XYZ file of C-alpha atoms in Angstrom:
462
model
C 47.231 -4.669 81.218
C 46.697 -0.912 81.856
C 48.455 2.017 80.112
C 51.304 3.125 81.884
C 54.739 4.414 80.101
C 53.516 7.733 79.292
C 54.774 10.790 81.022
C 51.998 13.326 82.386
C 52.456 17.119 83.248
C 54.672 16.331 86.340
C 56.054 12.813 84.793
C 55.305 10.902 88.063
C 54.110 7.862 86.540
C 57.363 7.491 84.420
C 58.766 6.073 87.562
C 56.058 3.109 87.275
C 57.107 1.844 84.187
C 56.372 -1.984 84.185
C 54.386 -3.245 81.548
C 56.192 -3.930 78.091
C 55.110 -2.420 74.687
C 57.067 -3.753 71.975
C 56.203 -5.566 69.143
C 56.990 -9.041 68.457
C 59.722 -10.049 65.840
C 58.262 -9.760 62.389
C 59.360 -10.594 59.305
C 60.017 -7.290 57.949
C 62.633 -5.505 60.584
C 66.163 -4.554 60.194
C 68.257 -4.318 63.456
C 70.985 -1.913 64.029
C 73.908 -4.370 65.498
C 77.074 -3.394 67.033
C 79.278 -6.409 69.115
C 82.538 -4.377 68.875
C 81.646 -0.330 68.702
C 82.292 1.365 71.903
C 79.002 3.103 73.007
C 78.911 6.430 70.990
C 76.808 9.053 73.081
C 76.836 11.191 76.203
C 73.338 9.363 76.065
C 73.999 5.746 76.440
C 74.350 4.850 79.665
C 73.207 5.962 83.226
C 76.489 5.957 84.604
C 77.382 9.053 82.401
C 74.632 10.621 83.973
C 76.754 12.762 86.260
C 79.728 13.854 83.753
C 76.846 15.000 81.457
C 74.753 17.228 84.128
C 71.846 14.780 83.706
C 68.539 15.179 86.042
C 65.784 13.103 87.491
C 62.569 14.380 85.979
C 59.829 11.827 87.139
C 62.071 9.042 86.817
C 63.248 9.617 83.332
C 66.815 11.078 83.186
C 67.271 14.097 81.324
C 70.849 14.653 79.991
C 71.149 18.715 79.843
C 74.650 18.687 77.481
C 72.751 16.045 75.105
C 69.134 17.920 75.112
C 67.792 14.384 75.437
C 66.984 11.917 77.905
C 69.218 8.860 79.056
C 68.092 5.639 77.352
C 67.818 2.540 79.647
C 70.695 0.609 80.143
C 68.770 -2.359 78.326
C 68.648 -0.331 75.014
C 71.693 1.313 75.298
C 74.217 -1.622 75.489
C 72.032 -3.405 72.667
C 70.445 -5.818 75.157
C 67.247 -5.599 74.074
C 65.712 -3.744 70.830
C 63.625 -0.737 70.244
C 61.082 -1.087 68.123
C 59.568 1.133 65.212
C 56.573 1.280 63.154
C 56.863 2.986 59.496
C 54.957 3.137 56.677
C 57.572 2.254 53.813
C 60.281 -0.007 53.942
C 63.130 2.289 52.503
C 62.194 5.162 55.111
C 62.786 2.575 57.772
C 66.008 1.260 56.512
C 67.667 4.590 56.012
C 66.375 6.072 59.103
C 67.988 2.988 61.186
C 71.121 3.605 59.272
C 71.485 7.262 60.434
C 70.533 6.476 64.264
C 73.242 3.613 63.880
C 76.088 6.501 63.411
C 75.167 8.378 66.382
C 73.798 5.148 68.690
C 76.247 2.296 67.173
C 75.251 -0.319 70.405
C 71.525 0.290 70.134
C 69.684 -2.621 68.350
C 66.397 -0.948 66.555
C 63.939 -3.230 64.608
C 60.910 -2.026 62.439
C 57.916 -3.042 60.895
C 56.005 -1.448 57.735
C 52.686 -0.048 59.053
C 50.494 2.102 57.191
C 49.968 5.617 58.972
C 46.056 5.326 58.862
C 45.792 2.114 60.603
C 48.762 2.692 63.084
C 46.757 4.158 65.927
C 43.835 1.908 65.716
C 46.667 -1.138 65.516
C 48.490 0.235 68.558
C 45.442 0.223 70.829
C 45.475 -3.455 70.349
C 48.939 -4.410 70.088
C 50.238 -2.125 72.750
C 47.766 -3.731 74.997
C 48.827 -7.296 74.090
C 52.703 -6.280 74.479
C 53.324 -6.592 70.455
C 53.303 -2.746 69.998
C 56.163 -0.359 68.752
C 58.036 2.044 71.394
C 57.976 4.748 68.308
C 55.320 4.551 65.382
C 53.814 7.098 62.691
C 50.485 8.419 62.006
C 48.720 11.119 60.392
C 48.216 14.124 62.055
C 44.262 13.959 62.227
C 44.501 10.411 63.837
C 46.692 12.041 66.903
C 43.762 13.201 68.943
C 42.491 9.703 68.909
C 45.894 8.408 70.040
C 45.739 10.611 72.738
C 42.384 9.910 74.079
C 43.240 6.259 74.188
C 46.575 6.775 75.616
C 48.586 4.929 72.794
C 50.246 8.806 72.185
C 52.451 9.674 75.135
C 53.479 13.385 75.858
C 56.990 13.910 74.481
C 58.344 15.458 77.743
C 61.435 18.043 77.434
C 62.084 17.576 74.012
C 59.526 19.482 73.025
C 61.665 22.080 73.824
C 64.186 21.431 70.727
C 61.330 20.591 68.653
C 59.614 23.872 69.029
C 63.083 25.688 67.611
C 62.917 24.314 64.413
C 59.679 23.634 63.532
C 56.554 25.951 62.465
C 54.382 26.958 65.076
C 51.286 25.740 63.334
C 53.050 22.401 63.377
C 53.894 22.208 66.956
C 50.507 23.548 67.875
C 48.470 20.714 65.551
C 50.885 18.239 67.164
C 49.741 19.472 70.860
C 47.197 19.355 73.162
C 46.506 21.209 76.796
C 50.010 22.646 76.669
C 52.097 19.324 76.057
C 53.538 17.726 72.463
C 52.562 14.321 71.859
C 53.651 14.046 68.067
C 56.893 14.588 66.630
C 56.224 16.574 62.878
C 58.039 14.350 60.709
C 56.859 15.227 57.090
C 54.651 17.945 55.235
C 52.753 17.986 52.145
C 50.795 21.094 50.364
C 50.204 22.355 47.271
C 51.967 25.468 45.984
C 52.568 27.649 43.280
C 54.834 26.503 40.801
C 55.937 28.952 37.900
C 58.230 28.943 35.159
C 60.859 31.468 35.680
C 62.315 31.541 32.134
C 59.011 31.898 30.472
C 57.796 34.810 32.942
C 61.377 36.890 32.203
C 60.217 36.730 28.718
C 56.810 37.772 29.254
C 57.160 40.199 31.730
C 60.824 41.122 32.046
C 60.770 39.746 35.320
C 61.047 35.915 36.710
C 59.289 37.179 40.167
C 56.165 35.043 40.638
C 52.837 36.768 40.984
C 51.900 37.201 44.623
C 48.076 38.018 44.136
C 45.235 36.796 41.820
C 45.464 40.157 39.978
C 48.805 39.730 38.816
C 47.863 36.297 37.145
C 44.764 38.121 35.831
C 46.708 40.885 34.286
C 49.253 38.488 32.564
C 46.262 36.607 31.041
C 44.706 39.454 29.609
C 47.735 39.072 27.103
C 48.992 35.532 27.355
C 45.946 33.412 27.329
C 44.535 31.888 23.876
C 41.836 29.946 24.153
C 42.504 28.423 20.684
C 45.775 27.322 21.002
C 45.451 25.851 24.508
C 47.530 28.708 25.696
C 46.796 29.429 29.273
C 48.572 31.615 31.914
C 47.501 29.133 35.019
C 46.219 25.751 35.548
C 44.919 23.756 38.496
C 42.219 21.225 39.178
C 39.469 23.548 39.472
C 37.091 21.383 40.253
C 38.164 19.924 43.818
C 37.624 21.731 47.329
C 41.335 21.340 48.089
C 42.550 23.320 45.235
C 39.753 26.082 45.517
C 40.166 26.153 49.261
C 43.324 28.584 49.107
C 41.117 31.373 47.513
C 37.989 30.360 49.892
C 40.478 30.934 52.832
C 41.967 34.227 51.678
C 38.332 35.620 51.933
C 37.753 34.385 55.295
C 36.335 31.142 54.474
C 37.841 28.093 56.836
C 37.090 24.389 57.871
C 36.023 23.829 60.972
C 37.210 26.704 63.094
C 35.235 25.563 65.949
C 36.502 21.931 65.322
C 32.875 20.901 64.604
C 31.980 18.383 62.320
C 28.104 18.669 62.384
C 28.641 22.161 60.990
C 30.271 22.807 57.670
C 29.442 26.707 57.281
C 28.722 26.150 53.833
C 26.154 28.796 54.331
C 28.499 31.202 56.075
C 28.741 35.023 54.083
C 32.426 34.149 53.661
C 32.273 31.311 51.877
C 29.567 33.090 49.309
C 32.424 35.716 49.159
C 34.850 33.162 48.225
C 33.030 31.356 45.617
C 31.782 34.522 43.854
C 35.670 35.438 43.742
C 36.370 31.900 42.925
C 33.917 31.471 39.880
C 35.452 34.901 38.461
C 39.069 32.939 37.858
C 36.611 30.911 35.111
C 38.061 33.957 32.843
C 41.508 33.021 32.906
C 41.389 29.183 32.993
C 38.062 28.596 30.980
C 37.875 25.101 30.961
C 35.001 22.757 32.184
C 35.973 21.086 35.568
C 35.851 17.608 33.930
C 38.559 18.890 31.529
C 40.797 20.398 34.264
C 42.988 17.062 34.570
C 46.309 16.086 35.501
C 47.568 15.634 32.229
C 45.877 19.209 30.844
C 48.162 20.782 34.189
C 51.315 19.259 34.762
C 51.770 17.875 31.178
C 51.486 21.078 29.963
C 53.643 22.781 32.356
C 56.603 20.429 31.479
C 56.709 21.492 27.883
C 57.813 25.185 29.231
C 54.465 27.125 27.895
C 52.566 27.692 30.893
C 53.953 30.384 33.219
C 51.851 29.006 36.328
C 50.330 25.505 37.798
C 49.312 24.698 41.353
C 50.369 21.358 42.537
C 52.580 19.251 44.932
C 55.958 18.129 45.615
C 55.260 14.946 43.805
C 55.463 16.382 40.630
C 59.476 17.653 41.428
C 61.079 14.602 39.735
C 59.077 15.279 36.451
C 59.593 19.028 36.450
C 63.286 18.702 37.097
C 63.874 16.177 34.095
C 61.686 18.519 31.978
C 63.326 21.758 33.007
C 66.432 20.129 31.948
C 65.211 18.676 28.359
C 63.106 21.752 27.983
C 66.067 24.315 29.133
C 63.877 26.359 31.708
C 63.998 27.147 35.135
C 61.174 26.887 37.250
C 60.228 28.146 41.044
C 57.978 26.884 43.831
C 56.389 29.645 46.228
C 53.486 30.427 48.074
C 49.866 30.116 46.614
C 48.389 33.649 45.322
C 46.132 35.579 47.500
C 42.883 37.594 46.830
C 44.458 41.356 46.840
C 41.736 42.489 49.367
C 41.905 39.380 51.512
C 44.326 37.071 53.835
C 47.270 34.720 52.957
C 45.931 31.944 51.189
C 45.665 29.053 53.447
C 46.356 25.616 52.233
C 44.830 22.112 53.442
C 48.239 20.539 54.503
C 49.027 16.884 55.622
C 51.310 16.244 58.084
C 52.918 12.749 59.365
C 54.007 12.685 63.112
C 55.801 10.030 65.140
C 54.294 9.061 68.356
C 55.978 7.702 71.170
C 53.658 4.791 72.646
C 52.160 5.348 76.051
C 52.803 1.423 76.367
C 56.593 1.474 75.801
C 58.713 -0.462 78.121
C 61.606 2.131 77.136
C 59.910 5.717 77.425
C 63.408 7.586 77.783
C 64.885 5.859 74.450
C 61.555 5.659 72.587
C 61.664 9.817 73.021
C 65.347 9.786 72.032
C 64.346 7.881 68.960
C 61.809 10.059 68.308
C 63.409 13.307 68.586
C 66.274 11.750 66.288
C 63.713 11.434 63.388
C 63.285 15.145 63.315
C 67.017 15.948 63.456
C 68.997 17.095 60.255
C 70.106 13.136 60.084
C 66.874 12.009 60.600
C 65.682 14.810 58.182
C 67.996 13.480 55.615
C 67.164 9.925 55.911
C 63.444 10.894 55.044
C 64.052 13.090 51.702
C 66.746 10.483 50.662
C 64.812 7.227 51.019
C 61.311 8.403 49.929
C 61.426 11.880 48.781
C 58.922 13.361 51.501
C 59.820 16.940 52.918
C 60.995 17.125 56.462
C 58.621 19.224 59.043
C 60.818 21.711 59.428
C 61.151 25.344 59.340
C 62.088 27.034 55.909
C 65.329 28.471 56.938
C 66.109 25.505 59.463
C 65.466 23.068 56.586
C 68.309 24.057 54.380
C 70.570 21.999 57.159
C 69.876 19.112 55.924
C 71.911 16.900 53.880
C 70.297 16.702 50.284
C 68.105 19.432 50.706
C 70.235 22.345 51.439
C 69.904 25.204 48.897
C 66.733 23.226 47.256
C 64.372 26.386 46.724
C 61.791 24.049 45.454
C 61.255 22.510 49.041
C 61.804 25.548 50.319
C 58.565 27.021 48.519
C 56.478 24.014 49.770
C 58.110 24.664 53.322
C 56.769 28.260 53.284
C 53.233 27.410 52.100
C 52.905 24.428 54.373
C 53.695 27.308 57.227
C 50.473 28.947 55.994
C 48.453 25.809 56.473
C 44.997 25.489 57.774
C 45.247 22.230 60.109
C 42.064 20.664 61.088
C 41.632 17.734 63.246
C 39.758 15.690 61.489
C 38.036 16.020 57.464
C 35.643 13.309 56.830
C 35.357 11.992 53.655
C 31.665 13.392 53.370
C 33.196 16.784 53.383
C 35.398 16.218 50.502
C 32.155 14.812 48.479
C 29.547 17.424 49.208
C 32.792 20.142 48.621
C 33.614 19.043 45.367
C 30.189 19.000 44.463
C 29.985 22.685 45.480
C 32.991 23.818 43.539
C 32.085 21.850 40.221
C 28.572 23.244 40.866
C 30.108 26.763 40.933
C 32.938 26.658 38.410
C 30.650 25.072 35.815
C 27.775 27.688 36.349
C 25.627 24.719 36.695
C 24.023 26.839 39.631
C 23.888 30.122 41.418
C 26.398 30.493 44.273
C 23.368 30.501 46.877
C 21.471 27.514 45.424
C 24.894 25.326 45.390
C 25.731 26.483 48.953
C 22.389 25.216 49.976
C 22.604 21.969 47.834
C 26.266 21.064 49.838
C 24.604 21.752 53.450
C 21.889 19.355 52.570
C 24.459 16.656 50.996
C 26.714 16.994 53.825
C 24.054 16.557 55.988
C 22.599 13.726 54.707
C 26.264 12.139 54.183
C 27.128 12.508 57.558
C 23.949 10.894 58.716
C 24.799 7.926 56.645
C 28.298 7.847 57.676
C 29.854 8.318 54.415
């Protein structure tokens, strides 16, 4: 079966949608059923097209009033179900329930499919007529999905998405001037700080913006004998060292060439020299910089700063209440002479299947996933952070007013989003960081060793 059902630049193939691309019923599906409820939307039937100023666009109906596509009649009426793949059951249920409020007649079925597997599986199941209409994936799988046509261009809904999502997220979800993915959730490390302790130590609860400020506080606060440190982080990992290295000009795969990691660059040498100097304020071997020594110490209320991610919110919130301190989350400190500190950020995207028999309805659902209601379902069900701008995310129920999440989003907007980070980059990169931090090799020698290790591991496919 050929791959139709996705919009091109002019949407000319959309009128040729003749293939089936929806999944078979599974044991893990939930339907939004409503037999007696009237259709609830300007976007539910082609009969309403003229009333809502809808326009023909390459075979799909666009509703100017709703700023969305007009669903195919068999989906809008509930005659046929729309099918989605999500990674978590709770998210699937919450998302469908929220969608049902706006579109009560539409039936939606979900299946749990891991994001790391979804693109490969869609290339097989879509061809066989067993795929989903909308599925989720990690952003670094998007290019593969575009190349094998399992991801379709989003069309006019990208206009709405661009208004509420950071440019960095839009860019990584686009190719050749078209968006192919809807950024759904984001995850980044950031700077967590104890407001109460900082106020006590410095007279201000404002966090440091540069490493120089952290170093200045460490001069008076650090006490190695008492295991008292101004800042804690996983010192032996490239993921945590990267913000320092990027602040001084080294960025992963700037040319998108996996053959060349640029471990020998002068910018990396400069960054590693600076990173090594931070050992003076967090003087532990990399093997001793563990989760326990970082997060468990912060919850005691005696560590001003830690670098970690949103997975700690639940524990930190409880500790702040129990130990009577307030904490904040903000962007990572930069090197005073450098640029902003970019982190390696993860993003999940929703894709419209290139095999979908219902391309308009699929786009309506994908667009809904990034709406305030869809974002609330995401956060409520699995605690993930919606991939929205810091100011826009405050409109989401359950998140509005949450400064901690706003801090993660702010750092995510500083992200370096690379199309792919192979495992051998982390293997050789982590060894590089350990060799520098633990002073096992001079910086130049550590770089040379990392360059060779990268080349060897790549050749082995590891």
